[in-house]
Amino acid sequence: MSKINLLNYTLMELEDVLTELGEKKFRALQIFEWLHQKQVTSFDEMSNLSKPLREKLKSQTQIPQIEVVRTQTDHQDGTQKMLYRFGDGEYAETVKMVYEHGSSVCISSQIGCRMGCTFCASTLGGLNRNLSAAEMLMQIYEIERNSGPVHSVVIMGMGEPFDNYSEFLRFVELINHPHGRNLGSRHITVSTCGLADKIKEFADLKTQINLAVSLHQARQEKRAEIMPIARKYDLETLKSACQYYISKTNRRITFEYGLIENKTDQMVDADALIGFCKGLLCHINLIPINPVADRNQKAPDKKRQYAFKNYLEKAGIPVSLRRTLGKNIDAACGQLRKKEEEICKQ
Ligand code: SF4
């Protein structure tokens, strides 16, 4: 019989677990704090629990472990990319970026991805499986154990979080909990490639979590060429879901827009983007894409990047041009994992 994974349980569920083990409910809160506030990795560190209880927990439950297989550091900007291995041998990537206000961690929500965006290495082998809430947390806790608390978390690594919606919500509940890691909702950003139905469901929750939508192209036919999800939810449907989200939450949406030479960087693309943004409370984040091996795509030169940005600005669209972090490592999501799998196959 497999052991109960305590890290995946909400406080209320933990109380049920403790009751089933014949223990007092209040023990659940103590264990929850050890797991999420102090982020311990063994029961022996839970010093306010009796030895018999610790032994009982060891025999029937577990604190899952994560293994750091590889770390790449960009010594110019401090970006670090970690390749983690979970208990079943699957790999996931996590990126830590260093900013003036603190560090931000970009986590994966799935092993692989079935969304098929043509500029992305994560989707090359399809979707292997979803990550559990615990596995999303572990990517952050491992970094915090080594280098202190992170300032913000972005769910924008490998996978589509809205394609793993229930575990994503569980993750948020756990990391947000005042007796747990207590990371404020405004310090969390979730990014979707445009699952319009889920955007509306998420809007109904009226959270303070930041929403980013990977738009990358505002011409329907062209977007469908690089993002197959656009065939299921066209731009009109996506825009209406975004309007619904803004009306429910009164929060601004960030549209991520990857600058890909000759694919998304033409002035006709900028015009379409301006049209899409009309009437939306939004901000555009321009991202010169990192080149992906196996995908013959690269970012336009700096001059073109700024021309695109200035054009949007002149039209009154709030826009920023993101500096490309981690240029000296395999920072585009999915690349490090793919490399590791290729090495393992040899
Ligand atoms: S960009 Fe995101 S949604 Fe698209 S294939 Fe990559 S991981 Fe999936």
PDB file of C-alpha atoms and ligand atoms in Angstrom, residues 109-110 112-124 156-161 191-195 214 216 226-229 295 333-334, ligand 1:
ATOM      1  CA  SER A 109       2.733  22.442 -13.825  1.00  0.00           C
ATOM      2  CA  GLN A 110       2.933  19.355 -16.050  1.00  0.00           C
ATOM      3  CA  GLY A 112       5.473  17.873 -21.054  1.00  0.00           C
ATOM      4  CA  CYS A 113       2.498  19.652 -22.567  1.00  0.00           C
ATOM      5  CA  ARG A 114      -0.199  18.805 -25.098  1.00  0.00           C
ATOM      6  CA  MET A 115      -0.836  22.343 -26.323  1.00  0.00           C
ATOM      7  CA  GLY A 116       1.599  22.094 -29.237  1.00  0.00           C
ATOM      8  CA  CYS A 117       2.851  25.702 -29.491  1.00  0.00           C
ATOM      9  CA  THR A 118       5.422  25.672 -32.273  1.00  0.00           C
ATOM     10  CA  PHE A 119       7.967  27.874 -30.491  1.00  0.00           C
ATOM     11  CA  CYS A 120       8.135  25.696 -27.376  1.00  0.00           C
ATOM     12  CA  ALA A 121      10.363  22.742 -26.520  1.00  0.00           C
ATOM     13  CA  SER A 122       8.109  21.494 -23.694  1.00  0.00           C
ATOM     14  CA  THR A 123       5.516  20.148 -26.082  1.00  0.00           C
ATOM     15  CA  LEU A 124       7.827  18.250 -28.431  1.00  0.00           C
ATOM     16  CA  MET A 156       4.653  29.596 -16.589  1.00  0.00           C
ATOM     17  CA  GLY A 157       7.191  26.777 -16.958  1.00  0.00           C
ATOM     18  CA  MET A 158       6.560  23.472 -18.637  1.00  0.00           C
ATOM     19  CA  GLY A 159       2.847  22.678 -19.041  1.00  0.00           C
ATOM     20  CA  GLU A 160      -0.468  24.486 -19.206  1.00  0.00           C
ATOM     21  CA  PRO A 161      -1.711  25.076 -15.629  1.00  0.00           C
ATOM     22  CA  SER A 191      -0.110  31.922 -17.308  1.00  0.00           C
ATOM     23  CA  THR A 192      -2.389  30.242 -19.833  1.00  0.00           C
ATOM     24  CA  CYS A 193      -2.101  29.828 -23.579  1.00  0.00           C
ATOM     25  CA  GLY A 194      -5.764  30.792 -23.839  1.00  0.00           C
ATOM     26  CA  LEU A 195      -8.157  28.159 -22.470  1.00  0.00           C
ATOM     27  CA  SER A 214       0.228  33.875 -23.841  1.00  0.00           C
ATOM     28  CA  HIS A 216       1.901  35.779 -29.224  1.00  0.00           C
ATOM     29  CA  ILE A 226       1.845  28.760 -34.051  1.00  0.00           C
ATOM     30  CA  MET A 227      -0.675  27.946 -31.288  1.00  0.00           C
ATOM     31  CA  PRO A 228      -3.085  25.089 -32.053  1.00  0.00           C
ATOM     32  CA  ILE A 229      -5.276  26.101 -29.070  1.00  0.00           C
ATOM     33  CA  ARG A 295      12.584  24.789 -34.094  1.00  0.00           C
ATOM     34  CA  CYS A 333      11.108  25.973 -21.169  1.00  0.00           C
ATOM     35  CA  GLY A 334      11.516  22.299 -21.922  1.00  0.00           C
TER      36      GLY A 334
HETATM   37  S1  SF4 B   1       4.114  27.519 -24.487  1.00  0.00           S
HETATM   38 FE1  SF4 B   1       3.139  26.717 -22.653  1.00  0.00          FE
HETATM   39  S2  SF4 B   1       1.140  25.981 -23.393  1.00  0.00           S
HETATM   40 FE2  SF4 B   1       2.415  26.249 -25.219  1.00  0.00          FE
HETATM   41  S3  SF4 B   1       3.306  24.208 -25.563  1.00  0.00           S
HETATM   42 FE3  SF4 B   1       4.751  25.385 -24.292  1.00  0.00          FE
HETATM   43  S4  SF4 B   1       4.276  24.832 -22.192  1.00  0.00           S
HETATM   44 FE4  SF4 B   1       2.532  24.239 -23.458  1.00  0.00          FE
END
